[in-house]
Amino acid sequence: MAEKTLLVSKINNGTVIDHIPPGKSFKVLSILNIDSRISYTVTVAVHVMSRKGGFKDIVKIEDRFLQRDELDRISMVAPGATISIIKNYEIVEKFTVKIPEEIVGIVNCPNQNCISNSKEPVKARFIVRSQKPIVIQCFYCQKQLSDSEIVANL
Ligand code: CTP
Ligand code: ZN
């Protein structure tokens, strides 16, 4: 059945983040530092019906391609999100974000006594204990973090 309306237009060049869990696009925008100062076009759809059932958010960013660390951060707030890289209106690459096995230099350890928070040049490092629901554990002090704590320490 032909769709009656187009919610958000296709983009010419840039990145589409689709299948974001409903409501999580705000976190994605914050990770990508997308705020009132941007000078490229971003379209956001919040809590729209997904053809695959349920609801989702979508973020489309023109003329911006994401870095590895940005994708890793997104994987932690929006598991299952798909990334489509668009060039000249065509999808040149499409993949689902994946939580890395080891999270290095992305999430800070909230334990102030952890060596990763000392003057030593030790980058925060976490091991993924569970993907769903996400639980990560500090490699140094064993502190475990779940969903909201991860977001607070991104
Ligand atoms: N898209 C876009 N601009 C383009 C091409 C694609 O904004 N020039 C967007 C689509 O609107 C969609 C995403 O990129 O949000 C992935 O496109 P596509 O794989 O064609 O969509 P679907 O088949 O609906 O994907 P899925 O099965 O992942 O829902
Ligand atoms: Zn720690």
Tab-separated table of C-alpha atoms and ligand atoms in Angstrom:
chain	number	residue	atom	x	y	z
A	1	MET	CA	0.000	0.000	0.000
A	2	ALA	CA	1.423	3.378	-0.964
A	3	GLU	CA	2.088	5.636	1.986
A	4	LYS	CA	-0.131	8.703	2.081
A	5	THR	CA	2.408	10.956	3.712
A	6	LEU	CA	6.153	11.159	3.988
A	7	LEU	CA	7.088	11.862	7.566
A	8	VAL	CA	10.688	12.899	6.961
A	9	SER	CA	12.332	13.351	3.586
A	10	LYS	CA	15.210	11.288	2.308
A	11	ILE	CA	18.580	12.937	2.582
A	12	ASN	CA	21.157	13.602	-0.113
A	13	ASN	CA	24.352	13.064	1.833
A	14	GLY	CA	24.965	12.167	5.449
A	15	THR	CA	23.872	9.682	8.114
A	16	VAL	CA	20.514	8.194	9.074
A	17	ILE	CA	20.107	6.648	12.512
A	18	ASP	CA	16.904	4.606	12.381
A	19	HIS	CA	15.211	2.114	14.734
A	20	ILE	CA	16.255	4.119	17.794
A	21	PRO	CA	14.199	2.908	20.802
A	22	PRO	CA	11.305	5.377	21.243
A	23	GLY	CA	12.337	8.497	23.152
A	24	LYS	CA	16.073	7.781	22.975
A	25	SER	CA	16.768	10.195	20.115
A	26	PHE	CA	17.299	12.969	22.687
A	27	LYS	CA	20.228	11.006	24.121
A	28	VAL	CA	21.588	10.380	20.635
A	29	LEU	CA	21.426	14.117	19.843
A	30	SER	CA	23.235	14.882	23.076
A	31	ILE	CA	25.975	12.314	22.327
A	32	LEU	CA	26.461	13.938	18.922
A	33	ASN	CA	26.452	17.455	20.438
A	34	ILE	CA	23.567	18.425	18.196
A	35	ASP	CA	22.082	21.596	19.634
A	36	SER	CA	20.941	25.063	18.565
A	37	ARG	CA	24.414	25.947	17.292
A	38	ILE	CA	24.571	23.452	14.425
A	39	SER	CA	24.937	24.658	10.858
A	40	TYR	CA	23.871	21.480	9.054
A	41	THR	CA	20.374	20.034	8.689
A	42	VAL	CA	19.061	17.511	11.215
A	43	THR	CA	15.584	15.995	11.177
A	44	VAL	CA	14.259	14.091	14.148
A	45	ALA	CA	11.162	11.919	14.402
A	46	VAL	CA	10.111	10.864	17.891
A	47	HIS	CA	7.804	7.970	18.726
A	48	VAL	CA	6.761	7.143	15.196
A	49	MET	CA	5.191	3.857	14.242
A	50	SER	CA	7.699	1.350	12.913
A	51	ARG	CA	6.759	-0.852	9.956
A	52	LYS	CA	8.257	-3.686	11.968
A	53	GLY	CA	5.784	-3.083	14.790
A	54	GLY	CA	6.043	-0.861	17.827
A	55	PHE	CA	7.542	2.599	17.905
A	56	LYS	CA	10.903	4.116	17.129
A	57	ASP	CA	12.791	7.396	16.786
A	58	ILE	CA	14.768	8.466	13.716
A	59	VAL	CA	17.594	11.009	13.405
A	60	LYS	CA	18.785	12.137	9.969
A	61	ILE	CA	21.934	14.241	9.803
A	62	GLU	CA	22.966	15.885	6.574
A	63	ASP	CA	26.626	16.223	5.650
A	64	ARG	CA	27.936	14.487	8.747
A	65	PHE	CA	29.533	11.045	9.031
A	66	LEU	CA	30.051	9.550	12.462
A	67	GLN	CA	33.269	8.499	14.173
A	68	ARG	CA	33.833	5.105	15.800
A	69	ASP	CA	33.573	6.511	19.339
A	70	GLU	CA	30.298	8.247	18.458
A	71	LEU	CA	28.873	4.970	17.130
A	72	ASP	CA	30.058	3.165	20.276
A	73	ARG	CA	28.317	5.727	22.487
A	74	ILE	CA	25.126	5.438	20.444
A	75	SER	CA	25.216	1.628	20.789
A	76	MET	CA	24.893	2.022	24.541
A	77	VAL	CA	21.817	4.274	24.535
A	78	ALA	CA	20.128	2.967	21.403
A	79	PRO	CA	20.737	-0.775	21.048
A	80	GLY	CA	19.384	-2.080	17.748
A	81	ALA	CA	19.648	1.272	15.979
A	82	THR	CA	20.621	1.072	12.320
A	83	ILE	CA	23.111	3.415	10.696
A	84	SER	CA	22.750	4.180	7.004
A	85	ILE	CA	25.450	6.178	5.286
A	86	ILE	CA	23.995	8.124	2.397
A	87	LYS	CA	25.837	9.507	-0.602
A	88	ASN	CA	24.020	11.063	-3.523
A	89	TYR	CA	20.674	9.796	-2.122
A	90	GLU	CA	21.897	6.182	-2.174
A	91	ILE	CA	22.645	4.016	0.857
A	92	VAL	CA	26.332	3.158	0.487
A	93	GLU	CA	26.620	1.360	3.826
A	94	LYS	CA	24.094	0.127	6.373
A	95	PHE	CA	24.705	-1.648	9.679
A	96	THR	CA	23.294	-2.092	13.163
A	97	VAL	CA	25.218	-0.470	16.007
A	98	LYS	CA	27.070	-2.986	18.121
A	99	ILE	CA	28.145	-2.659	21.739
A	100	PRO	CA	31.931	-3.112	21.741
A	101	GLU	CA	33.286	-5.978	23.875
A	102	GLU	CA	35.518	-3.599	25.745
A	103	ILE	CA	34.573	0.012	26.316
A	104	VAL	CA	37.706	2.101	26.556
A	105	GLY	CA	37.694	5.856	27.056
A	106	ILE	CA	33.962	6.206	26.441
A	107	VAL	CA	32.245	5.793	29.807
A	108	ASN	CA	33.783	7.288	32.954
A	109	CYS	CA	33.885	5.230	36.147
A	110	PRO	CA	31.705	6.908	38.800
A	111	ASN	CA	33.910	5.548	41.601
A	112	GLN	CA	36.055	8.545	42.565
A	113	ASN	CA	38.652	6.202	44.110
A	114	CYS	CA	39.039	4.228	40.889
A	115	ILE	CA	42.507	4.442	39.329
A	116	SER	CA	40.869	5.654	36.110
A	117	ASN	CA	39.942	8.823	38.046
A	118	SER	CA	43.403	9.321	39.566
A	119	LYS	CA	46.310	11.365	38.258
A	120	GLU	CA	47.674	8.185	36.669
A	121	PRO	CA	47.328	8.122	32.881
A	122	VAL	CA	44.803	5.249	33.000
A	123	LYS	CA	41.835	5.413	30.641
A	124	ALA	CA	38.478	4.222	31.977
A	125	ARG	CA	37.899	0.675	30.769
A	126	PHE	CA	34.823	-1.514	31.093
A	127	ILE	CA	34.002	-5.118	30.232
A	128	VAL	CA	30.485	-5.859	28.963
A	129	ARG	CA	28.806	-8.314	31.355
A	130	SER	CA	25.367	-8.324	29.751
A	131	GLN	CA	24.119	-6.902	26.466
A	132	LYS	CA	20.402	-6.989	27.222
A	133	PRO	CA	19.846	-5.350	29.630
A	134	ILE	CA	23.204	-3.667	29.318
A	135	VAL	CA	25.532	-4.114	32.294
A	136	ILE	CA	29.198	-3.140	32.167
A	137	GLN	CA	31.911	-3.592	34.783
A	138	CYS	CA	34.953	-1.450	35.457
A	139	PHE	CA	38.120	-3.375	34.590
A	140	TYR	CA	39.959	-1.703	37.491
A	141	CYS	CA	37.578	-1.360	40.448
A	142	GLN	CA	34.871	-3.882	39.432
A	143	LYS	CA	32.109	-1.299	39.779
A	144	GLN	CA	29.065	-2.410	37.761
A	145	LEU	CA	26.958	0.092	35.827
A	146	SER	CA	23.569	-0.399	34.234
A	147	ASP	CA	21.548	1.584	31.717
A	148	SER	CA	20.935	4.934	33.437
A	149	GLU	CA	24.340	4.997	35.156
A	150	ILE	CA	26.035	4.413	31.810
A	151	VAL	CA	24.121	7.293	30.264
A	152	ALA	CA	25.038	9.538	33.194
A	153	ASN	CA	28.732	8.731	32.732
A	154	LEU	CA	29.006	8.891	28.949
B	1	CTP	N1	17.129	7.106	3.983
B	1	CTP	C1	17.211	8.488	3.850
B	1	CTP	N2	17.723	9.045	2.721
B	1	CTP	C2	18.112	8.274	1.700
B	1	CTP	C3	18.020	6.870	1.794
B	1	CTP	C4	17.521	6.305	2.969
B	1	CTP	O1	16.855	9.211	4.769
B	1	CTP	N3	18.580	8.879	0.614
B	1	CTP	C5	16.651	6.524	5.243
B	1	CTP	C6	15.323	5.807	5.149
B	1	CTP	O2	14.260	6.749	5.292
B	1	CTP	C7	15.414	4.885	6.346
B	1	CTP	C8	16.899	4.541	6.416
B	1	CTP	O3	17.559	5.553	5.675
B	1	CTP	O4	15.077	5.588	7.547
B	1	CTP	C9	17.210	3.194	5.860
B	1	CTP	O5	16.728	3.145	4.526
B	1	CTP	P1	16.162	1.774	3.899
B	1	CTP	O6	17.080	0.663	4.220
B	1	CTP	O7	15.841	2.040	2.458
B	1	CTP	O8	14.801	1.706	4.677
B	1	CTP	P2	13.972	0.441	5.149
B	1	CTP	O9	14.001	-0.592	4.080
B	1	CTP	O10	12.670	0.939	5.648
B	1	CTP	O11	14.901	-0.002	6.322
B	1	CTP	P3	14.616	-0.932	7.576
B	1	CTP	O12	14.377	-2.302	7.075
B	1	CTP	O13	15.912	-0.802	8.338
B	1	CTP	O14	13.440	-0.337	8.318
B	2	ZN	ZN	36.391	1.921	38.259
